[in-house]
mmCIF file of C-alpha atoms and ligand atoms in Angstrom:
data_model
loop_
_atom_site.group_PDB
_atom_site.id
_atom_site.type_symbol
_atom_site.label_atom_id
_atom_site.label_comp_id
_atom_site.label_asym_id
_atom_site.label_seq_id
_atom_site.Cartn_x
_atom_site.Cartn_y
_atom_site.Cartn_z
ATOM 1 C CA MET U 1 15.279 -13.406 -6.528
ATOM 2 C CA LYS U 2 14.385 -12.530 -2.926
ATOM 3 C CA LYS U 3 16.906 -10.287 -1.266
ATOM 4 C CA GLY U 4 15.475 -9.784 2.245
ATOM 5 C CA VAL U 5 12.729 -7.100 1.611
ATOM 6 C CA MET U 6 9.829 -8.693 3.487
ATOM 7 C CA ARG U 7 6.761 -6.491 3.140
ATOM 8 C CA PRO U 8 5.253 -3.033 3.185
ATOM 9 C CA GLY U 9 6.062 -1.621 6.601
ATOM 10 C CA HIS U 10 4.463 1.805 6.613
ATOM 11 C CA VAL U 11 3.076 4.626 4.617
ATOM 12 C CA GLN U 12 3.047 8.236 5.665
ATOM 13 C CA ILE U 13 0.033 10.029 4.286
ATOM 14 C CA ARG U 14 -0.576 13.807 4.297
ATOM 15 C CA VAL U 15 -4.011 14.911 5.499
ATOM 16 C CA LEU U 16 -5.529 18.393 5.688
ATOM 17 C CA ASP U 17 -7.254 18.033 9.024
ATOM 18 C CA MET U 18 -5.929 15.522 11.568
ATOM 19 C CA ASP U 19 -9.053 15.201 13.677
ATOM 20 C CA GLU U 20 -11.213 14.336 10.639
ATOM 21 C CA ALA U 21 -8.410 12.049 9.310
ATOM 22 C CA VAL U 22 -8.204 10.081 12.621
ATOM 23 C CA LYS U 23 -12.013 9.647 12.725
ATOM 24 C CA HIS U 24 -11.874 8.288 9.152
ATOM 25 C CA TYR U 25 -8.974 5.909 9.627
ATOM 26 C CA VAL U 26 -9.892 4.778 13.140
ATOM 27 C CA ASP U 27 -13.702 4.797 13.217
ATOM 28 C CA LEU U 28 -14.361 3.826 9.537
ATOM 29 C CA LEU U 29 -11.291 1.750 8.434
ATOM 30 C CA GLY U 30 -10.898 0.259 11.816
ATOM 31 C CA LEU U 31 -7.257 1.061 12.352
ATOM 32 C CA ILE U 32 -5.984 1.437 15.959
ATOM 33 C CA GLU U 33 -4.316 4.534 17.242
ATOM 34 C CA MET U 34 -0.996 3.557 18.699
ATOM 35 C CA ASP U 35 0.872 6.847 19.292
ATOM 36 C CA ARG U 36 1.488 10.484 18.494
ATOM 37 C CA ASP U 37 4.788 12.459 18.318
ATOM 38 C CA ASP U 38 5.906 15.983 18.915
ATOM 39 C CA GLN U 39 5.432 16.833 15.171
ATOM 40 C CA GLY U 40 1.728 16.051 15.649
ATOM 41 C CA ARG U 41 1.927 12.832 13.550
ATOM 42 C CA VAL U 42 -0.537 10.078 14.369
ATOM 43 C CA TYR U 43 0.656 6.401 14.336
ATOM 44 C CA LEU U 44 -1.914 3.784 13.463
ATOM 45 C CA LYS U 45 -1.834 -0.018 12.876
ATOM 46 C CA ALA U 46 -4.292 -2.697 11.581
ATOM 47 C CA TRP U 47 -4.993 -5.363 14.129
ATOM 48 C CA THR U 48 -3.179 -8.374 12.648
ATOM 49 C CA GLU U 49 0.149 -6.539 12.198
ATOM 50 C CA VAL U 50 2.845 -7.461 14.562
ATOM 51 C CA ASP U 51 4.703 -4.090 14.321
ATOM 52 C CA LYS U 52 3.746 -1.043 16.360
ATOM 53 C CA PHE U 53 2.475 1.026 13.356
ATOM 54 C CA SER U 54 1.898 0.872 9.635
ATOM 55 C CA VAL U 55 0.167 4.131 8.800
ATOM 56 C CA VAL U 56 1.451 7.499 9.809
ATOM 57 C CA LEU U 57 -0.760 10.604 9.340
ATOM 58 C CA ARG U 58 0.821 13.919 8.946
ATOM 59 C CA GLU U 59 -1.109 17.253 8.792
ATOM 60 C CA ALA U 60 -0.170 19.271 5.773
ATOM 61 C CA ASP U 61 -1.603 21.786 3.235
ATOM 62 C CA VAL U 62 -1.589 19.299 0.358
ATOM 63 C CA ALA U 63 -2.853 15.762 0.530
ATOM 64 C CA GLY U 64 -0.847 12.752 -0.845
ATOM 65 C CA MET U 65 1.859 10.278 0.194
ATOM 66 C CA ASP U 66 5.178 11.443 1.811
ATOM 67 C CA PHE U 67 6.790 7.972 1.560
ATOM 68 C CA MET U 68 6.188 4.226 1.734
ATOM 69 C CA GLY U 69 8.589 2.037 3.725
ATOM 70 C CA PHE U 70 9.439 -1.644 3.275
ATOM 71 C CA LYS U 71 10.566 -3.842 6.254
ATOM 72 C CA CYS U 72 13.630 -5.918 5.638
ATOM 73 C CA LEU U 73 14.719 -9.091 7.350
ATOM 74 C CA ASN U 74 17.607 -7.577 9.338
ATOM 75 C CA GLU U 75 19.952 -4.514 9.354
ATOM 76 C CA GLU U 76 22.560 -6.362 7.210
ATOM 77 C CA VAL U 77 20.021 -6.449 4.313
ATOM 78 C CA VAL U 78 19.325 -2.724 4.745
ATOM 79 C CA ASP U 79 23.143 -1.960 4.573
ATOM 80 C CA THR U 80 23.661 -4.208 1.510
ATOM 81 C CA LEU U 81 20.639 -2.773 -0.282
ATOM 82 C CA ARG U 82 21.779 0.693 0.636
ATOM 83 C CA ALA U 83 25.065 0.117 -1.133
ATOM 84 C CA GLU U 84 23.288 -1.479 -4.104
ATOM 85 C CA LEU U 85 20.854 1.506 -4.394
ATOM 86 C CA ILE U 86 23.804 3.931 -4.627
ATOM 87 C CA GLU U 87 25.370 1.766 -7.271
ATOM 88 C CA PHE U 88 22.113 1.801 -9.230
ATOM 89 C CA GLY U 89 22.331 5.620 -9.199
ATOM 90 C CA CYS U 90 19.870 6.492 -6.349
ATOM 91 C CA GLU U 91 20.596 9.244 -3.988
ATOM 92 C CA VAL U 92 20.034 7.765 -0.561
ATOM 93 C CA GLU U 93 19.192 9.549 2.699
ATOM 94 C CA ASP U 94 19.805 8.064 6.022
ATOM 95 C CA ILE U 95 17.021 8.867 8.557
ATOM 96 C CA PRO U 96 18.136 8.276 12.082
ATOM 97 C CA ALA U 97 16.473 5.884 14.428
ATOM 98 C CA GLY U 98 13.665 7.454 16.443
ATOM 99 C CA GLU U 99 12.653 10.053 13.668
ATOM 100 C CA LEU U 100 9.573 7.849 13.447
ATOM 101 C CA LYS U 101 8.784 6.820 16.928
ATOM 102 C CA ASP U 102 10.022 3.329 17.983
ATOM 103 C CA CYS U 103 11.468 2.738 14.458
ATOM 104 C CA GLY U 104 15.128 2.191 13.638
ATOM 105 C CA HIS U 105 17.394 3.610 10.964
ATOM 106 C CA ARG U 106 15.721 4.033 7.646
ATOM 107 C CA VAL U 107 17.324 4.406 4.250
ATOM 108 C CA ARG U 108 15.261 6.660 1.966
ATOM 109 C CA PHE U 109 15.519 6.895 -1.804
ATOM 110 C CA VAL U 110 13.446 8.239 -4.583
ATOM 111 C CA ALA U 111 12.345 5.838 -7.391
ATOM 112 C CA PRO U 112 12.401 7.032 -11.093
ATOM 113 C CA THR U 113 8.643 7.443 -10.779
ATOM 114 C CA GLY U 114 9.357 10.316 -8.230
ATOM 115 C CA HIS U 115 8.137 8.456 -5.206
ATOM 116 C CA ALA U 116 9.995 8.361 -1.936
ATOM 117 C CA PHE U 117 10.616 4.851 -0.537
ATOM 118 C CA GLU U 118 12.362 3.636 2.644
ATOM 119 C CA LEU U 119 14.013 0.483 3.796
ATOM 120 C CA PHE U 120 14.212 -0.332 7.422
ATOM 121 C CA ALA U 121 14.573 -3.449 9.628
ATOM 122 C CA THR U 122 13.803 -2.345 13.137
ATOM 123 C CA LYS U 123 10.497 -1.318 14.590
ATOM 124 C CA GLN U 124 8.969 -2.083 18.020
ATOM 125 C CA GLN U 125 6.776 -5.119 17.931
ATOM 126 C CA THR U 126 3.582 -4.887 19.912
ATOM 127 C CA GLY U 127 2.159 -8.020 18.535
ATOM 128 C CA LYS U 128 -1.347 -8.639 17.053
ATOM 129 C CA TRP U 129 -3.539 -6.105 18.590
ATOM 130 C CA GLY U 130 -5.991 -7.642 21.249
ATOM 131 C CA VAL U 131 -5.056 -11.261 20.729
ATOM 132 C CA GLY U 132 -1.210 -11.428 20.993
ATOM 133 C CA ASN U 133 0.918 -14.368 20.018
ATOM 134 C CA ARG U 134 0.196 -16.890 22.807
ATOM 135 C CA ASN U 135 -3.012 -18.988 22.373
ATOM 136 C CA PRO U 136 -4.532 -16.127 20.295
ATOM 137 C CA GLU U 137 -8.209 -15.857 19.954
ATOM 138 C CA ALA U 138 -9.705 -15.673 16.469
ATOM 139 C CA TRP U 139 -10.119 -11.985 16.550
ATOM 140 C CA PRO U 140 -10.165 -9.154 19.145
ATOM 141 C CA ARG U 141 -13.362 -7.571 20.396
ATOM 142 C CA GLY U 142 -13.672 -3.814 20.201
ATOM 143 C CA LEU U 143 -12.620 -3.523 16.446
ATOM 144 C CA GLN U 144 -14.379 -0.600 14.745
ATOM 145 C CA GLY U 145 -15.819 -0.076 11.230
ATOM 146 C CA MET U 146 -14.347 -2.088 8.441
ATOM 147 C CA GLN U 147 -11.881 -3.872 10.809
ATOM 148 C CA ALA U 148 -9.040 -3.664 8.406
ATOM 149 C CA ASN U 149 -6.700 -6.522 8.701
ATOM 150 C CA ARG U 150 -3.442 -5.205 7.419
ATOM 151 C CA PHE U 151 -1.984 -2.290 5.331
ATOM 152 C CA ASP U 152 -1.423 -4.207 2.089
ATOM 153 C CA HIS U 153 -0.050 -2.151 -0.682
ATOM 154 C CA CYS U 154 0.024 1.276 -2.498
ATOM 155 C CA LEU U 155 -0.829 2.064 -6.078
ATOM 156 C CA LEU U 156 1.281 4.968 -7.373
ATOM 157 C CA TYR U 157 1.310 6.926 -10.616
ATOM 158 C CA GLY U 158 4.417 8.285 -12.312
ATOM 159 C CA PRO U 159 6.809 8.071 -15.219
ATOM 160 C CA ASN U 160 9.782 5.710 -16.027
ATOM 161 C CA LEU U 161 8.208 2.423 -15.257
ATOM 162 C CA ASP U 162 11.003 0.440 -16.986
ATOM 163 C CA ARG U 163 13.742 1.907 -14.775
ATOM 164 C CA THR U 164 11.546 1.535 -11.758
ATOM 165 C CA LEU U 165 11.003 -2.154 -12.482
ATOM 166 C CA GLU U 166 14.804 -2.574 -12.842
ATOM 167 C CA LEU U 167 15.257 -0.859 -9.390
ATOM 168 C CA PHE U 168 12.531 -2.978 -7.643
ATOM 169 C CA ARG U 169 13.445 -6.261 -9.341
ATOM 170 C CA ASP U 170 17.273 -6.183 -9.710
ATOM 171 C CA VAL U 171 18.184 -4.234 -6.672
ATOM 172 C CA LEU U 172 15.391 -4.952 -4.142
ATOM 173 C CA GLY U 173 14.503 -8.492 -5.230
ATOM 174 C CA PHE U 174 10.709 -7.848 -6.062
ATOM 175 C CA ASP U 175 9.070 -9.996 -8.761
ATOM 176 C CA LEU U 176 6.774 -8.636 -11.530
ATOM 177 C CA ALA U 177 3.549 -10.400 -10.835
ATOM 178 C CA GLU U 178 1.128 -8.713 -13.145
ATOM 179 C CA GLN U 179 1.402 -6.074 -16.048
ATOM 180 C CA VAL U 180 -0.641 -4.225 -18.549
ATOM 181 C CA VAL U 181 1.048 -3.924 -21.951
ATOM 182 C CA ALA U 182 0.112 -1.464 -24.717
ATOM 183 C CA PRO U 183 -0.063 -2.652 -28.331
ATOM 184 C CA ASP U 184 3.478 -1.080 -28.950
ATOM 185 C CA GLY U 185 4.780 -3.297 -26.225
ATOM 186 C CA LYS U 186 5.227 -0.507 -23.587
ATOM 187 C CA ARG U 187 4.368 -1.537 -20.096
ATOM 188 C CA VAL U 188 1.702 0.848 -18.804
ATOM 189 C CA ALA U 189 1.134 -0.781 -15.408
ATOM 190 C CA GLN U 190 3.248 -3.053 -13.140
ATOM 191 C CA PHE U 191 2.332 -4.880 -10.035
ATOM 192 C CA LEU U 192 5.308 -5.896 -8.010
ATOM 193 C CA THR U 193 5.572 -8.293 -5.104
ATOM 194 C CA ALA U 194 8.316 -9.054 -2.480
ATOM 195 C CA SER U 195 6.183 -11.907 -1.134
ATOM 196 C CA MET U 196 3.431 -14.387 -2.116
ATOM 197 C CA LYS U 197 0.831 -11.511 -2.368
ATOM 198 C CA ALA U 198 -0.309 -10.409 -5.828
ATOM 199 C CA HIS U 199 1.318 -6.921 -5.148
ATOM 200 C CA ASP U 200 3.157 -5.081 -2.491
ATOM 201 C CA VAL U 201 3.476 -1.990 -4.533
ATOM 202 C CA ALA U 202 2.023 -1.208 -8.017
ATOM 203 C CA PHE U 203 2.740 1.638 -10.560
ATOM 204 C CA ILE U 204 0.656 3.036 -13.468
ATOM 205 C CA ASP U 205 2.495 5.037 -16.211
ATOM 206 C CA HIS U 206 1.692 8.824 -15.762
ATOM 207 C CA PRO U 207 3.600 11.823 -16.927
ATOM 208 C CA GLU U 208 3.526 13.705 -13.583
ATOM 209 C CA PRO U 209 5.891 12.161 -11.021
ATOM 210 C CA GLY U 210 5.179 11.130 -7.500
ATOM 211 C CA LYS U 211 1.456 10.922 -7.606
ATOM 212 C CA PHE U 212 -0.486 8.829 -5.024
ATOM 213 C CA HIS U 213 -3.451 6.730 -6.270
ATOM 214 C CA HIS U 214 -4.406 4.715 -3.180
ATOM 215 C CA ALA U 215 -3.336 2.886 -0.006
ATOM 216 C CA SER U 216 -5.091 -0.459 0.340
ATOM 217 C CA PHE U 217 -6.039 -2.580 3.339
ATOM 218 C CA PHE U 218 -6.894 -6.258 3.469
ATOM 219 C CA LEU U 219 -10.220 -7.573 4.611
ATOM 220 C CA GLU U 220 -10.930 -11.316 5.078
ATOM 221 C CA THR U 221 -14.041 -11.889 2.924
ATOM 222 C CA TRP U 222 -16.299 -10.637 0.078
ATOM 223 C CA ASN U 223 -18.850 -10.133 2.695
ATOM 224 C CA ASP U 224 -16.601 -7.797 4.588
ATOM 225 C CA VAL U 225 -16.227 -5.823 1.382
ATOM 226 C CA LEU U 226 -20.076 -5.437 1.168
ATOM 227 C CA LYS U 227 -20.169 -4.411 4.895
ATOM 228 C CA ALA U 228 -17.497 -1.871 4.134
ATOM 229 C CA ALA U 229 -19.741 -0.556 1.260
ATOM 230 C CA ASP U 230 -22.620 -0.230 3.889
ATOM 231 C CA LEU U 231 -20.381 1.649 6.260
ATOM 232 C CA ILE U 232 -19.274 3.984 3.517
ATOM 233 C CA SER U 233 -22.986 4.810 2.858
ATOM 234 C CA MET U 234 -23.887 4.994 6.652
ATOM 235 C CA THR U 235 -21.169 7.606 7.141
ATOM 236 C CA ASN U 236 -21.815 9.533 3.793
ATOM 237 C CA THR U 237 -18.158 8.848 2.843
ATOM 238 C CA SER U 238 -17.174 9.810 -0.712
ATOM 239 C CA ILE U 239 -17.088 6.607 -2.726
ATOM 240 C CA ASP U 240 -15.101 6.014 -5.941
ATOM 241 C CA ILE U 241 -16.284 2.660 -7.204
ATOM 242 C CA GLY U 242 -17.432 -0.700 -6.106
ATOM 243 C CA PRO U 243 -18.041 -3.163 -4.586
ATOM 244 C CA THR U 244 -16.631 -5.041 -7.614
ATOM 245 C CA ARG U 245 -13.829 -7.314 -8.678
ATOM 246 C CA HIS U 246 -10.508 -6.471 -10.430
ATOM 247 C CA GLY U 247 -9.410 -8.457 -13.378
ATOM 248 C CA LEU U 248 -5.744 -7.549 -12.443
ATOM 249 C CA THR U 249 -5.025 -9.654 -9.293
ATOM 250 C CA HIS U 250 -8.735 -10.779 -9.234
ATOM 251 C CA GLY U 251 -9.219 -9.079 -5.789
ATOM 252 C CA GLN U 252 -12.706 -8.093 -4.553
ATOM 253 C CA THR U 253 -12.710 -4.397 -3.906
ATOM 254 C CA ILE U 254 -14.228 -1.070 -3.088
ATOM 255 C CA TYR U 255 -12.632 2.429 -3.378
ATOM 256 C CA PHE U 256 -13.448 5.483 -1.431
ATOM 257 C CA PHE U 257 -11.767 8.732 -0.266
ATOM 258 C CA ASP U 258 -10.626 10.017 3.140
ATOM 259 C CA PRO U 259 -11.734 13.538 4.059
ATOM 260 C CA SER U 260 -8.553 14.981 2.471
ATOM 261 C CA GLY U 261 -9.285 13.366 -0.878
ATOM 262 C CA ASN U 262 -6.686 10.557 -0.513
ATOM 263 C CA ARG U 263 -8.016 7.317 -2.093
ATOM 264 C CA ASN U 264 -8.373 4.163 0.014
ATOM 265 C CA GLU U 265 -9.215 0.691 -1.052
ATOM 266 C CA VAL U 266 -10.244 -2.235 1.049
ATOM 267 C CA PHE U 267 -10.222 -5.560 -0.640
ATOM 268 C CA ALA U 268 -10.405 -9.349 -0.142
ATOM 269 C CA GLY U 269 -9.137 -12.424 -1.895
ATOM 270 C CA GLY U 270 -6.864 -12.060 -4.935
ATOM 271 C CA ASP U 271 -4.274 -14.110 -6.612
ATOM 272 C CA TYR U 272 -0.862 -15.349 -5.127
ATOM 273 C CA HIS U 273 2.493 -15.415 -6.597
ATOM 274 C CA TYR U 274 5.525 -17.730 -6.429
ATOM 275 C CA PRO U 275 8.949 -16.832 -7.805
ATOM 276 C CA ASP U 276 8.641 -19.233 -10.727
ATOM 277 C CA HIS U 277 5.344 -17.666 -11.913
ATOM 278 C CA GLU U 278 5.479 -15.872 -15.241
ATOM 279 C CA PRO U 279 4.019 -12.362 -15.005
ATOM 280 C CA VAL U 280 0.276 -12.324 -15.659
ATOM 281 C CA THR U 281 -0.228 -9.973 -18.611
ATOM 282 C CA TRP U 282 -3.261 -7.876 -19.525
ATOM 283 C CA ASP U 283 -3.460 -6.186 -22.927
ATOM 284 C CA ALA U 284 -4.287 -2.495 -22.703
ATOM 285 C CA SER U 285 -7.185 -3.123 -25.057
ATOM 286 C CA GLU U 286 -8.712 -5.079 -22.199
ATOM 287 C CA LEU U 287 -8.059 -2.371 -19.583
ATOM 288 C CA GLY U 288 -11.738 -1.923 -18.642
ATOM 289 C CA LYS U 289 -12.028 -5.646 -17.738
ATOM 290 C CA ALA U 290 -8.533 -5.577 -16.140
ATOM 291 C CA ILE U 291 -9.424 -2.868 -13.702
ATOM 292 C CA PHE U 292 -13.203 -3.392 -13.290
ATOM 293 C CA TYR U 293 -13.954 -6.970 -14.148
ATOM 294 C CA HIS U 294 -17.757 -6.604 -13.983
ATOM 295 C CA ASP U 295 -18.399 -3.107 -15.549
ATOM 296 C CA ARG U 296 -15.647 -3.777 -18.104
ATOM 297 C CA GLN U 297 -15.244 0.007 -18.491
ATOM 298 C CA LEU U 298 -13.169 2.528 -16.817
ATOM 299 C CA ASN U 299 -14.448 5.242 -14.543
ATOM 300 C CA GLU U 300 -12.695 8.451 -15.497
ATOM 301 C CA ARG U 301 -12.421 9.461 -11.832
ATOM 302 C CA PHE U 302 -10.373 6.319 -11.017
ATOM 303 C CA LEU U 303 -7.845 7.198 -13.661
ATOM 304 C CA THR U 304 -7.454 10.891 -13.054
ATOM 305 C CA VAL U 305 -8.164 11.779 -9.390
ATOM 306 C CA LEU U 306 -4.705 11.567 -7.664
ATOM 307 C CA THR U 307 -3.186 13.184 -4.589
HETATM 308 FE FE1 FE2 C 401 -5.099 -1.714 -4.956
#
């Protein structure tokens, strides 16, 4: 049941070299630099997003994800869910307004997979970049690289998937859209949605907590995914796999790495989800096809390279 969590609002990614990272996320992915703060963090957005930023880059010694934030309908939702998170057994941390520039109060908690998440309701809205809300043109001129449309989801690796599903479903109102189930009935992958999208966040069972597999950005068409592949080659960017299609969610996809080793995905298409949909289930015996629909076999790097 929906409880007022709307969408992925932001992800803070650790990078080893800020200049190289900005070049990657701006010139290649096509995100737009919106701001910087006195900690040296860089704030980026994709052009269709109405909020001021969705990706925050922080320079650090180790790559990975600091946290992922979900935007809620209003502050009352954040307050209600804060109380329910505590009741569930989560420790919550209140991050004051302004700690992220032009973002309101955030409630941070750690999921049983070891990942930090946040809920917030207030962030400056700058509107769709280059077109606005009034008689908007089809797309803005001046977009770079892959012209990413929006930050779409993260895929995260960690333990305790059952308890994490309870947290996201029962407390935060997400639905289980897709899953991979082992022969013994254990769920080894879960794709969760707060919306009509095939996933807003996804988890793969993994013994080490808090690992980051990828941040994903939406493109409009399969042809855009092919163009992304061209750009990856033109820039000698480290590629993981693709262009191909997923069995899970049926998205058309390509994976590559930022200069710090964080994996990125850009994808197009994919399934949709309504609250009355039963979860789509893939058997673990079909995992190759579930992940890479055409190759039907797993690439070791895809499973094991994490930040
Ligand atoms: Fe993905």
